[in-house]
């Protein structure tokens, strides 16, 4: 199951959402427990997905409908 989520196109395998990485205080990089300081968009073969670090997509903007939009 976990393998399927990681292999999907929606979850990129980058340090920013890896369980071994911690964002630096200034936000310029990731401190990795395995390899040291990395760029947020870099990756390696030890990547382990942490779903709590993923930033979800924003909700779509819902247009304002009026009663005329639903009239026949
Ligand atoms: S270098 Fe590898 S193990 Fe470290 S945070 Fe990035 S993907 Fe994860």
CSV table of N, CA and C and ligand atoms in Angstrom, one decimal:
chain,number,residue,atom,x,y,z
A,1,UNK,N,0.8,-1.2,0.0
A,1,UNK,CA,0.0,0.0,0.0
A,1,UNK,C,0.9,1.2,0.0
A,2,UNK,N,1.9,1.3,0.9
A,2,UNK,CA,2.7,2.5,1.0
A,2,UNK,C,3.5,2.7,-0.3
A,3,UNK,N,4.0,1.5,-0.8
A,3,UNK,CA,4.7,1.6,-2.1
A,3,UNK,C,3.9,2.2,-3.2
A,4,UNK,N,2.6,1.9,-3.3
A,4,UNK,CA,1.8,2.5,-4.3
A,4,UNK,C,1.6,4.0,-4.1
A,5,UNK,N,1.5,4.5,-2.9
A,5,UNK,CA,1.4,5.9,-2.7
A,5,UNK,C,2.7,6.6,-3.2
A,6,UNK,N,3.9,6.1,-2.8
A,6,UNK,CA,5.1,6.7,-3.2
A,6,UNK,C,5.4,6.7,-4.7
A,7,UNK,N,4.9,5.6,-5.3
A,7,UNK,CA,5.1,5.5,-6.8
A,7,UNK,C,4.2,6.4,-7.6
A,8,UNK,N,3.2,6.9,-7.0
A,8,UNK,CA,2.2,7.7,-7.7
A,8,UNK,C,2.9,9.0,-8.1
A,9,UNK,N,2.4,9.6,-9.1
A,9,UNK,CA,2.9,10.9,-9.6
A,9,UNK,C,2.6,12.0,-8.7
A,10,UNK,N,1.6,11.9,-7.8
A,10,UNK,CA,1.2,13.0,-6.9
A,10,UNK,C,2.1,13.3,-5.8
A,11,UNK,N,2.9,12.3,-5.4
A,11,UNK,CA,3.9,12.4,-4.3
A,11,UNK,C,5.3,12.4,-4.8
A,12,UNK,N,5.9,13.6,-4.9
A,12,UNK,CA,7.3,13.6,-5.4
A,12,UNK,C,8.2,13.1,-4.3
A,13,UNK,N,9.3,12.4,-4.7
A,13,UNK,CA,10.2,11.9,-3.7
A,13,UNK,C,11.3,12.9,-3.4
A,14,UNK,N,11.0,13.9,-2.6
A,14,UNK,CA,11.9,15.0,-2.3
A,14,UNK,C,12.2,15.1,-0.8
A,15,UNK,N,13.3,15.7,-0.5
A,15,UNK,CA,13.7,15.8,0.9
A,15,UNK,C,12.7,16.6,1.8
A,16,UNK,N,11.9,17.5,1.1
A,16,UNK,CA,11.0,18.3,1.9
A,16,UNK,C,9.9,17.5,2.5
A,17,UNK,N,9.6,16.3,2.0
A,17,UNK,CA,8.5,15.5,2.6
A,17,UNK,C,9.1,14.1,3.0
A,18,UNK,N,10.4,14.1,3.3
A,18,UNK,CA,11.0,12.8,3.8
A,18,UNK,C,11.0,12.8,5.3
A,19,UNK,N,10.8,11.6,5.9
A,19,UNK,CA,10.8,11.5,7.3
A,19,UNK,C,12.1,11.7,8.0
A,20,UNK,N,13.2,11.6,7.2
A,20,UNK,CA,14.5,11.9,7.8
A,20,UNK,C,15.0,13.3,7.7
A,21,UNK,N,14.2,14.1,7.1
A,21,UNK,CA,14.6,15.5,6.9
A,21,UNK,C,13.8,16.5,7.8
A,22,UNK,N,14.5,17.5,8.3
A,22,UNK,CA,13.9,18.6,9.1
A,22,UNK,C,14.3,19.9,8.4
A,23,UNK,N,13.3,20.8,8.2
A,23,UNK,CA,13.5,22.1,7.6
A,23,UNK,C,14.4,23.0,8.4
A,24,UNK,N,15.4,23.6,7.8
A,24,UNK,CA,16.2,24.6,8.6
A,24,UNK,C,15.4,25.8,9.0
A,25,UNK,N,15.8,26.5,10.0
A,25,UNK,CA,15.1,27.6,10.6
A,25,UNK,C,14.8,28.7,9.6
A,26,UNK,N,15.8,28.9,8.7
A,26,UNK,CA,15.6,30.0,7.7
A,26,UNK,C,14.9,29.5,6.4
A,27,UNK,N,14.5,28.2,6.4
A,27,UNK,CA,13.8,27.7,5.3
A,27,UNK,C,14.6,27.5,4.0
A,28,UNK,N,15.9,27.6,4.1
A,28,UNK,CA,16.7,27.5,2.9
A,28,UNK,C,17.1,26.1,2.5
A,29,UNK,N,16.9,25.1,3.4
A,29,UNK,CA,17.3,23.8,3.1
A,29,UNK,C,16.7,22.8,4.1
A,30,UNK,N,17.2,21.6,4.0
A,30,UNK,CA,16.7,20.5,4.8
A,30,UNK,C,17.9,19.8,5.5
A,31,UNK,N,17.8,19.6,6.8
A,31,UNK,CA,18.8,18.9,7.6
A,31,UNK,C,18.4,17.5,7.6
A,32,UNK,N,19.2,16.6,7.0
A,32,UNK,CA,18.9,15.2,6.9
A,32,UNK,C,19.6,14.4,7.9
A,33,UNK,N,19.0,13.4,8.5
A,33,UNK,CA,19.6,12.6,9.5
A,33,UNK,C,20.6,11.6,8.9
A,34,UNK,N,20.5,11.4,7.6
A,34,UNK,CA,21.3,10.4,6.9
A,34,UNK,C,22.5,11.1,6.1
A,35,UNK,N,22.2,12.2,5.5
A,35,UNK,CA,23.2,12.8,4.6
A,35,UNK,C,23.6,14.3,4.9
A,36,UNK,N,23.0,14.9,5.9
A,36,UNK,CA,23.4,16.3,6.2
A,36,UNK,C,22.5,17.3,5.6
A,37,UNK,N,23.0,18.5,5.2
A,37,UNK,CA,22.2,19.5,4.7
A,37,UNK,C,22.0,19.3,3.2
A,38,UNK,N,20.7,19.4,2.8
A,38,UNK,CA,20.3,19.2,1.4
A,38,UNK,C,19.4,20.3,0.9
A,39,UNK,N,19.2,20.4,-0.4
A,39,UNK,CA,18.2,21.3,-0.9
A,39,UNK,C,16.8,20.7,-0.7
A,40,UNK,N,15.8,21.5,-0.6
A,40,UNK,CA,14.4,20.9,-0.4
A,40,UNK,C,14.0,20.0,-1.5
A,41,UNK,N,14.4,20.2,-2.7
A,41,UNK,CA,13.9,19.4,-3.9
A,41,UNK,C,14.9,18.3,-4.3
A,42,UNK,N,15.9,18.1,-3.5
A,42,UNK,CA,16.8,16.9,-3.8
A,42,UNK,C,16.2,15.6,-3.2
A,43,UNK,N,16.8,14.5,-3.6
A,43,UNK,CA,16.3,13.2,-3.1
A,43,UNK,C,17.5,12.2,-3.0
A,44,UNK,N,17.2,11.1,-2.5
A,44,UNK,CA,18.2,10.0,-2.5
A,44,UNK,C,17.4,8.7,-2.3
A,45,UNK,N,18.1,7.5,-2.4
A,45,UNK,CA,17.5,6.2,-2.4
A,45,UNK,C,16.9,5.9,-1.0
A,46,UNK,N,17.3,6.6,0.1
A,46,UNK,CA,16.8,6.4,1.4
A,46,UNK,C,15.5,7.1,1.7
A,47,UNK,N,14.9,7.7,0.7
A,47,UNK,CA,13.7,8.5,0.9
A,47,UNK,C,12.6,7.7,1.6
A,48,UNK,N,11.9,8.3,2.6
A,48,UNK,CA,10.8,7.6,3.3
A,48,UNK,C,9.7,8.7,3.4
A,49,UNK,N,8.6,8.4,2.8
A,49,UNK,CA,7.5,9.4,2.8
A,49,UNK,C,6.9,9.7,4.2
A,50,UNK,N,6.8,11.0,4.5
A,50,UNK,CA,6.1,11.4,5.7
A,50,UNK,C,4.9,12.2,5.3
A,51,UNK,N,3.7,11.6,5.4
A,51,UNK,CA,2.5,12.3,5.0
A,51,UNK,C,2.2,13.6,5.7
A,52,UNK,N,2.7,13.7,7.0
A,52,UNK,CA,2.4,14.9,7.7
A,52,UNK,C,3.2,16.1,7.2
A,53,UNK,N,4.2,15.9,6.4
A,53,UNK,CA,5.0,17.1,5.9
A,53,UNK,C,4.5,17.5,4.5
A,54,UNK,N,3.6,16.8,3.9
A,54,UNK,CA,3.1,17.2,2.6
A,54,UNK,C,2.2,18.4,2.8
A,55,UNK,N,2.3,19.4,1.9
A,55,UNK,CA,1.5,20.6,1.9
A,55,UNK,C,0.4,20.3,0.9
A,56,UNK,N,-0.9,20.2,1.4
A,56,UNK,CA,-2.0,19.9,0.5
A,56,UNK,C,-2.3,21.0,-0.5
A,57,UNK,N,-2.8,20.6,-1.7
A,57,UNK,CA,-3.2,21.6,-2.6
A,57,UNK,C,-4.3,22.5,-2.1
A,58,UNK,N,-4.3,23.7,-2.5
A,58,UNK,CA,-5.4,24.6,-2.1
A,58,UNK,C,-6.7,24.2,-2.7
A,59,UNK,N,-7.8,24.4,-1.9
A,59,UNK,CA,-9.1,24.1,-2.4
A,59,UNK,C,-9.4,25.0,-3.6
A,60,UNK,N,-10.2,24.5,-4.6
A,60,UNK,CA,-10.5,25.3,-5.8
A,60,UNK,C,-11.5,26.4,-5.3
A,61,UNK,N,-11.4,27.5,-6.1
A,61,UNK,CA,-12.3,28.6,-5.8
A,61,UNK,C,-13.7,28.3,-6.3
A,62,UNK,N,-14.7,28.4,-5.5
A,62,UNK,CA,-16.0,28.1,-5.9
A,62,UNK,C,-16.7,29.4,-6.3
A,63,UNK,N,-17.2,29.4,-7.5
A,63,UNK,CA,-17.9,30.7,-8.0
A,63,UNK,C,-19.2,30.9,-7.3
A,64,UNK,N,-19.6,32.2,-7.2
A,64,UNK,CA,-20.8,32.5,-6.5
A,64,UNK,C,-22.0,32.3,-7.5
A,65,UNK,N,-22.9,31.3,-7.2
A,65,UNK,CA,-24.0,31.0,-8.0
A,65,UNK,C,-25.2,31.9,-7.5
A,66,UNK,N,-26.1,32.1,-8.5
A,66,UNK,CA,-27.3,32.8,-8.1
A,66,UNK,C,-28.5,31.9,-8.5
A,67,UNK,N,-29.7,32.2,-8.0
A,67,UNK,CA,-30.8,31.4,-8.3
A,67,UNK,C,-31.1,31.3,-9.8
A,68,UNK,N,-30.7,32.3,-10.6
A,68,UNK,CA,-30.9,32.2,-12.1
A,68,UNK,C,-30.0,31.2,-12.7
A,69,UNK,N,-28.9,30.8,-12.1
A,69,UNK,CA,-28.0,29.8,-12.7
A,69,UNK,C,-28.7,28.4,-12.6
A,70,UNK,N,-29.7,28.2,-11.7
A,70,UNK,CA,-30.3,26.9,-11.6
A,70,UNK,C,-31.7,26.9,-12.2
A,71,UNK,N,-32.2,28.0,-12.7
A,71,UNK,CA,-33.5,28.1,-13.3
A,71,UNK,C,-33.5,27.5,-14.7
A,72,UNK,N,-34.6,26.9,-15.1
A,72,UNK,CA,-34.8,26.3,-16.4
A,72,UNK,C,-35.4,27.3,-17.4
B,1,LIG,S1,18.7,13.0,1.5
B,1,LIG,FE1,17.4,11.2,1.4
B,1,LIG,S2,17.0,10.5,3.4
B,1,LIG,FE2,17.8,12.6,3.6
B,1,LIG,S3,15.9,13.8,3.6
B,1,LIG,FE3,16.5,13.7,1.5
B,1,LIG,S4,15.4,11.9,0.6
B,1,LIG,FE4,15.3,11.8,2.9
